[in-house]
């Protein structure tokens, strides 16, 4: 049970439930192949059945951590910091993003967009989920749209989402890992027929790195 003081700090975004943090290579999307420090924030109620980080869902399992500590650790390792989850926008990201910027970091967020956008970001990767659609603001501000393809209907969902996102967003289709053998050939064909899309693969999983 958290003290009232900690609860207030979490509500303000001065403390966040930190699940893990690690320096690795960005495996997905536009920045694939580049080094980045990942901060994984606990808490997500979107409930994707194929989610590969279900341990992140229950925020209570992850210790509320002072954002200054998170920023200090991140700044030791990498110029680029990726905030992911869970669903990071469950929480107020304003302070974390600001303090990382104050430390001259490039700040990226990976989000389903299910909650209002907080924080100012150098790069927003929006990966919408059918269970809980993104808010308007995040469609307007996203730099990339990454749609996970689990089944054929997801191509229709991808087009619906592409119609909502701003014109500059770079569009990616990414096979869900357990369905990659089945879905990747369909994605290849789809991208050749619809070249506004690009393919994203979970290259970190092929490389066997976090
Ligand atoms: S939004 Fe992300 S963290 Fe949440 S359930 Fe879906 S895949 Fe998992």
mmCIF file of C-alpha atoms and ligand atoms in Angstrom:
data_model
loop_
_atom_site.group_PDB
_atom_site.id
_atom_site.type_symbol
_atom_site.label_atom_id
_atom_site.label_comp_id
_atom_site.label_asym_id
_atom_site.label_seq_id
_atom_site.Cartn_x
_atom_site.Cartn_y
_atom_site.Cartn_z
ATOM 1 C CA UNK A 1 0.000 0.000 0.000
ATOM 2 C CA UNK A 2 1.506 3.322 -1.085
ATOM 3 C CA UNK A 3 1.696 6.240 1.307
ATOM 4 C CA UNK A 4 -0.440 9.284 0.524
ATOM 5 C CA UNK A 5 2.756 11.213 -0.263
ATOM 6 C CA UNK A 6 3.873 8.664 -2.871
ATOM 7 C CA UNK A 7 0.378 8.492 -4.376
ATOM 8 C CA UNK A 8 0.422 12.273 -4.851
ATOM 9 C CA UNK A 9 3.909 12.130 -6.406
ATOM 10 C CA UNK A 10 2.727 9.425 -8.841
ATOM 11 C CA UNK A 11 -0.363 11.472 -9.743
ATOM 12 C CA UNK A 12 1.896 14.434 -10.564
ATOM 13 C CA UNK A 13 4.325 12.281 -12.550
ATOM 14 C CA UNK A 14 7.141 13.054 -10.102
ATOM 15 C CA UNK A 15 7.352 9.310 -9.404
ATOM 16 C CA UNK A 16 6.538 6.578 -11.914
ATOM 17 C CA UNK A 17 6.127 2.793 -11.582
ATOM 18 C CA UNK A 18 9.385 1.668 -13.149
ATOM 19 C CA UNK A 19 9.347 -1.889 -14.482
ATOM 20 C CA UNK A 20 12.790 -1.986 -16.062
ATOM 21 C CA UNK A 21 15.377 0.137 -17.815
ATOM 22 C CA UNK A 22 18.083 -1.015 -20.184
ATOM 23 C CA UNK A 23 20.461 0.146 -22.880
ATOM 24 C CA UNK A 24 19.961 -1.704 -26.141
ATOM 25 C CA UNK A 25 19.228 -1.344 -29.842
ATOM 26 C CA UNK A 26 15.848 -0.080 -30.980
ATOM 27 C CA UNK A 27 14.398 -3.098 -32.745
ATOM 28 C CA UNK A 28 11.282 -1.685 -34.376
ATOM 29 C CA UNK A 29 9.976 1.070 -36.584
ATOM 30 C CA UNK A 30 11.702 4.136 -37.987
ATOM 31 C CA UNK A 31 14.702 4.104 -35.639
ATOM 32 C CA UNK A 32 15.442 0.381 -36.021
ATOM 33 C CA UNK A 33 19.089 -0.445 -35.490
ATOM 34 C CA UNK A 34 19.987 2.598 -33.406
ATOM 35 C CA UNK A 35 21.214 2.534 -29.812
ATOM 36 C CA UNK A 36 18.776 3.779 -27.182
ATOM 37 C CA UNK A 37 18.123 3.583 -23.474
ATOM 38 C CA UNK A 38 14.693 2.091 -22.787
ATOM 39 C CA UNK A 39 12.597 3.039 -19.795
ATOM 40 C CA UNK A 40 9.670 0.667 -19.327
ATOM 41 C CA UNK A 41 6.897 2.114 -17.216
ATOM 42 C CA UNK A 42 4.416 -0.291 -15.606
ATOM 43 C CA UNK A 43 0.655 -0.045 -15.957
ATOM 44 C CA UNK A 44 -1.576 -0.831 -18.934
ATOM 45 C CA UNK A 45 -5.281 -1.639 -19.155
ATOM 46 C CA UNK A 46 -5.538 -1.927 -22.942
ATOM 47 C CA UNK A 47 -5.456 -5.726 -22.739
ATOM 48 C CA UNK A 48 -4.075 -6.905 -26.103
ATOM 49 C CA UNK A 49 -4.352 -10.698 -25.997
ATOM 50 C CA UNK A 50 -1.004 -11.114 -27.817
ATOM 51 C CA UNK A 51 0.840 -8.590 -25.604
ATOM 52 C CA UNK A 52 4.470 -9.669 -25.040
ATOM 53 C CA UNK A 53 4.881 -7.635 -21.823
ATOM 54 C CA UNK A 54 1.875 -8.733 -19.782
ATOM 55 C CA UNK A 55 4.053 -8.453 -16.648
ATOM 56 C CA UNK A 56 3.824 -4.695 -17.160
ATOM 57 C CA UNK A 57 0.037 -4.504 -16.824
ATOM 58 C CA UNK A 58 -0.270 -4.315 -13.043
ATOM 59 C CA UNK A 59 1.383 -1.053 -12.013
ATOM 60 C CA UNK A 60 1.327 -2.110 -8.358
ATOM 61 C CA UNK A 61 4.029 -4.677 -9.083
ATOM 62 C CA UNK A 62 6.486 -1.977 -10.141
ATOM 63 C CA UNK A 63 8.056 0.359 -7.595
ATOM 64 C CA UNK A 64 7.217 4.050 -7.778
ATOM 65 C CA UNK A 65 10.555 5.609 -8.707
ATOM 66 C CA UNK A 66 11.622 9.236 -8.555
ATOM 67 C CA UNK A 67 11.868 10.654 -12.087
ATOM 68 C CA UNK A 68 15.174 12.327 -11.157
ATOM 69 C CA UNK A 69 16.662 8.867 -10.538
ATOM 70 C CA UNK A 70 15.267 7.561 -13.829
ATOM 71 C CA UNK A 71 16.687 10.559 -15.709
ATOM 72 C CA UNK A 72 20.072 10.251 -14.014
ATOM 73 C CA UNK A 73 20.402 6.572 -14.998
ATOM 74 C CA UNK A 74 19.253 7.169 -18.558
ATOM 75 C CA UNK A 75 21.605 10.096 -19.075
ATOM 76 C CA UNK A 76 24.620 7.945 -18.207
ATOM 77 C CA UNK A 77 23.993 5.620 -21.112
ATOM 78 C CA UNK A 78 22.504 7.128 -24.217
ATOM 79 C CA UNK A 79 21.708 10.269 -26.121
ATOM 80 C CA UNK A 80 18.359 8.759 -27.107
ATOM 81 C CA UNK A 81 15.856 7.600 -24.548
ATOM 82 C CA UNK A 82 12.748 5.597 -25.441
ATOM 83 C CA UNK A 83 9.903 5.648 -22.947
ATOM 84 C CA UNK A 84 7.705 2.593 -23.336
ATOM 85 C CA UNK A 85 5.496 0.325 -21.279
ATOM 86 C CA UNK A 86 2.973 -0.868 -20.422
ATOM 87 C CA UNK A 87 1.142 2.196 -21.575
ATOM 88 C CA UNK A 88 3.239 5.182 -20.482
ATOM 89 C CA UNK A 89 0.407 7.655 -21.072
ATOM 90 C CA UNK A 90 -1.455 6.031 -18.199
ATOM 91 C CA UNK A 91 0.667 8.515 -16.239
ATOM 92 C CA UNK A 92 1.543 12.168 -16.551
ATOM 93 C CA UNK A 93 4.742 12.127 -18.629
ATOM 94 C CA UNK A 94 5.317 15.900 -18.494
ATOM 95 C CA UNK A 95 8.050 15.894 -15.865
ATOM 96 C CA UNK A 96 9.924 12.858 -17.147
ATOM 97 C CA UNK A 97 10.052 14.171 -20.729
ATOM 98 C CA UNK A 98 11.024 17.673 -19.559
ATOM 99 C CA UNK A 99 13.799 16.489 -17.260
ATOM 100 C CA UNK A 100 15.224 14.232 -19.984
ATOM 101 C CA UNK A 101 15.205 17.205 -22.372
ATOM 102 C CA UNK A 102 16.880 19.352 -19.711
ATOM 103 C CA UNK A 103 19.635 16.694 -19.752
ATOM 104 C CA UNK A 104 19.967 17.074 -23.524
ATOM 105 C CA UNK A 105 18.447 13.692 -24.309
ATOM 106 C CA UNK A 106 16.399 12.983 -27.425
ATOM 107 C CA UNK A 107 13.131 11.704 -26.050
ATOM 108 C CA UNK A 108 10.974 9.145 -27.815
ATOM 109 C CA UNK A 109 7.732 7.587 -26.629
ATOM 110 C CA UNK A 110 6.041 4.368 -27.743
ATOM 111 C CA UNK A 111 2.344 4.477 -27.007
ATOM 112 C CA UNK A 112 -1.006 3.027 -27.953
ATOM 113 C CA UNK A 113 -2.330 6.577 -27.550
ATOM 114 C CA UNK A 114 -5.165 5.279 -25.385
ATOM 115 C CA UNK A 115 -4.782 8.168 -22.923
ATOM 116 C CA UNK A 116 -4.259 11.892 -23.516
ATOM 117 C CA UNK A 117 -0.783 12.847 -24.635
ATOM 118 C CA UNK A 118 1.370 14.375 -21.915
ATOM 119 C CA UNK A 119 4.967 15.482 -22.274
ATOM 120 C CA UNK A 120 6.848 17.056 -25.175
ATOM 121 C CA UNK A 121 8.602 14.501 -27.393
ATOM 122 C CA UNK A 122 11.136 14.448 -30.191
ATOM 123 C CA UNK A 123 9.543 11.311 -31.576
ATOM 124 C CA UNK A 124 6.138 9.762 -31.006
ATOM 125 C CA UNK A 125 5.580 6.198 -32.175
ATOM 126 C CA UNK A 126 1.844 5.561 -32.133
ATOM 127 C CA UNK A 127 0.818 1.917 -32.142
ATOM 128 C CA UNK A 128 -2.973 1.954 -31.906
ATOM 129 C CA UNK A 129 -4.902 -0.961 -30.490
ATOM 130 C CA UNK A 130 -8.473 -1.982 -31.369
ATOM 131 C CA UNK A 131 -9.417 -2.432 -27.709
ATOM 132 C CA UNK A 132 -8.889 1.229 -26.812
ATOM 133 C CA UNK A 133 -8.456 3.662 -29.677
ATOM 134 C CA UNK A 134 -6.092 6.650 -29.563
ATOM 135 C CA UNK A 135 -7.065 10.175 -28.589
ATOM 136 C CA UNK A 136 -7.245 12.917 -31.275
ATOM 137 C CA UNK A 137 -4.139 14.771 -30.062
ATOM 138 C CA UNK A 138 -1.844 11.831 -30.492
ATOM 139 C CA UNK A 139 -3.026 11.229 -34.072
ATOM 140 C CA UNK A 140 -2.118 14.853 -34.838
ATOM 141 C CA UNK A 141 1.309 14.650 -33.244
ATOM 142 C CA UNK A 142 2.534 11.129 -34.107
ATOM 143 C CA UNK A 143 5.757 10.863 -36.134
ATOM 144 C CA UNK A 144 5.187 7.230 -36.981
ATOM 145 C CA UNK A 145 2.199 4.927 -37.022
ATOM 146 C CA UNK A 146 3.008 1.292 -36.325
ATOM 147 C CA UNK A 147 0.174 -1.188 -36.709
ATOM 148 C CA UNK A 148 0.633 -4.754 -35.490
ATOM 149 C CA UNK A 149 -0.687 -7.364 -37.906
ATOM 150 C CA UNK A 150 -2.048 -10.386 -36.064
ATOM 151 C CA UNK A 151 -4.689 -11.352 -38.634
ATOM 152 C CA UNK A 152 -6.042 -10.240 -42.004
ATOM 153 C CA UNK A 153 -8.562 -7.855 -40.486
ATOM 154 C CA UNK A 154 -5.650 -5.838 -39.118
ATOM 155 C CA UNK A 155 -4.940 -4.532 -42.634
ATOM 156 C CA UNK A 156 -8.393 -2.883 -42.590
ATOM 157 C CA UNK A 157 -7.704 -1.511 -39.117
ATOM 158 C CA UNK A 158 -4.335 -0.202 -40.345
ATOM 159 C CA UNK A 159 -5.989 1.764 -43.158
ATOM 160 C CA UNK A 160 -8.596 3.175 -40.751
ATOM 161 C CA UNK A 161 -5.802 4.336 -38.455
ATOM 162 C CA UNK A 162 -3.747 5.765 -41.341
ATOM 163 C CA UNK A 163 -6.785 7.884 -42.284
ATOM 164 C CA UNK A 164 -6.791 9.411 -38.792
ATOM 165 C CA UNK A 165 -3.110 10.166 -38.412
ATOM 166 C CA UNK A 166 -1.424 13.379 -39.648
ATOM 167 C CA UNK A 167 -0.068 13.428 -43.236
ATOM 168 C CA UNK A 168 3.598 13.417 -42.192
ATOM 169 C CA UNK A 169 3.456 10.267 -40.083
ATOM 170 C CA UNK A 170 5.515 7.386 -41.474
ATOM 171 C CA UNK A 171 3.407 4.244 -41.799
ATOM 172 C CA UNK A 172 4.580 0.800 -40.667
ATOM 173 C CA UNK A 173 3.031 -2.664 -40.637
ATOM 174 C CA UNK A 174 4.636 -5.087 -38.214
ATOM 175 C CA UNK A 175 3.843 -8.796 -37.905
ATOM 176 C CA UNK A 176 2.879 -9.918 -34.422
ATOM 177 C CA UNK A 177 5.761 -12.155 -33.348
ATOM 178 C CA UNK A 178 3.852 -15.429 -32.919
ATOM 179 C CA UNK A 179 2.146 -14.933 -36.308
ATOM 180 C CA UNK A 180 5.168 -13.705 -38.232
ATOM 181 C CA UNK A 181 5.546 -16.775 -40.447
ATOM 182 C CA UNK A 182 1.923 -16.518 -41.538
ATOM 183 C CA UNK A 183 1.580 -12.734 -41.698
ATOM 184 C CA UNK A 184 4.947 -11.560 -43.070
ATOM 185 C CA UNK A 185 4.323 -12.795 -46.656
ATOM 186 C CA UNK A 186 0.933 -11.041 -46.585
ATOM 187 C CA UNK A 187 2.561 -7.841 -45.350
ATOM 188 C CA UNK A 188 5.227 -8.032 -48.075
ATOM 189 C CA UNK A 189 2.531 -8.328 -50.728
ATOM 190 C CA UNK A 190 0.454 -5.582 -49.100
ATOM 191 C CA UNK A 191 3.351 -3.124 -48.987
ATOM 192 C CA UNK A 192 4.238 -3.785 -52.617
ATOM 193 C CA UNK A 193 0.623 -3.055 -53.569
ATOM 194 C CA UNK A 194 0.328 -0.115 -51.129
ATOM 195 C CA UNK A 195 3.774 1.498 -51.023
ATOM 196 C CA UNK A 196 2.796 4.256 -48.592
ATOM 197 C CA UNK A 197 3.419 1.514 -45.986
ATOM 198 C CA UNK A 198 6.771 0.136 -44.839
ATOM 199 C CA UNK A 199 7.574 -3.117 -43.049
ATOM 200 C CA UNK A 200 8.752 -3.114 -39.445
ATOM 201 C CA UNK A 201 10.145 -6.303 -37.925
ATOM 202 C CA UNK A 202 10.978 -6.977 -34.293
ATOM 203 C CA UNK A 203 14.669 -7.190 -35.124
ATOM 204 C CA UNK A 204 15.703 -7.247 -31.443
ATOM 205 C CA UNK A 205 13.939 -10.617 -31.158
ATOM 206 C CA UNK A 206 15.864 -11.986 -34.137
ATOM 207 C CA UNK A 207 19.059 -10.653 -32.541
ATOM 208 C CA UNK A 208 18.055 -12.116 -29.186
ATOM 209 C CA UNK A 209 18.597 -8.856 -27.332
ATOM 210 C CA UNK A 210 16.129 -7.061 -25.028
HETATM 211 S S1 LIG B 1 -1.028 -1.565 -25.290
HETATM 212 FE FE1 LIG B 1 1.026 -2.463 -25.336
HETATM 213 S S2 LIG B 1 1.484 -2.994 -23.176
HETATM 214 FE FE2 LIG B 1 -0.716 -2.621 -23.311
HETATM 215 S S3 LIG B 1 -1.623 -4.639 -23.644
HETATM 216 FE FE3 LIG B 1 -1.319 -3.738 -25.675
HETATM 217 S S4 LIG B 1 0.711 -4.444 -26.351
HETATM 218 FE FE4 LIG B 1 0.589 -4.801 -24.108
#
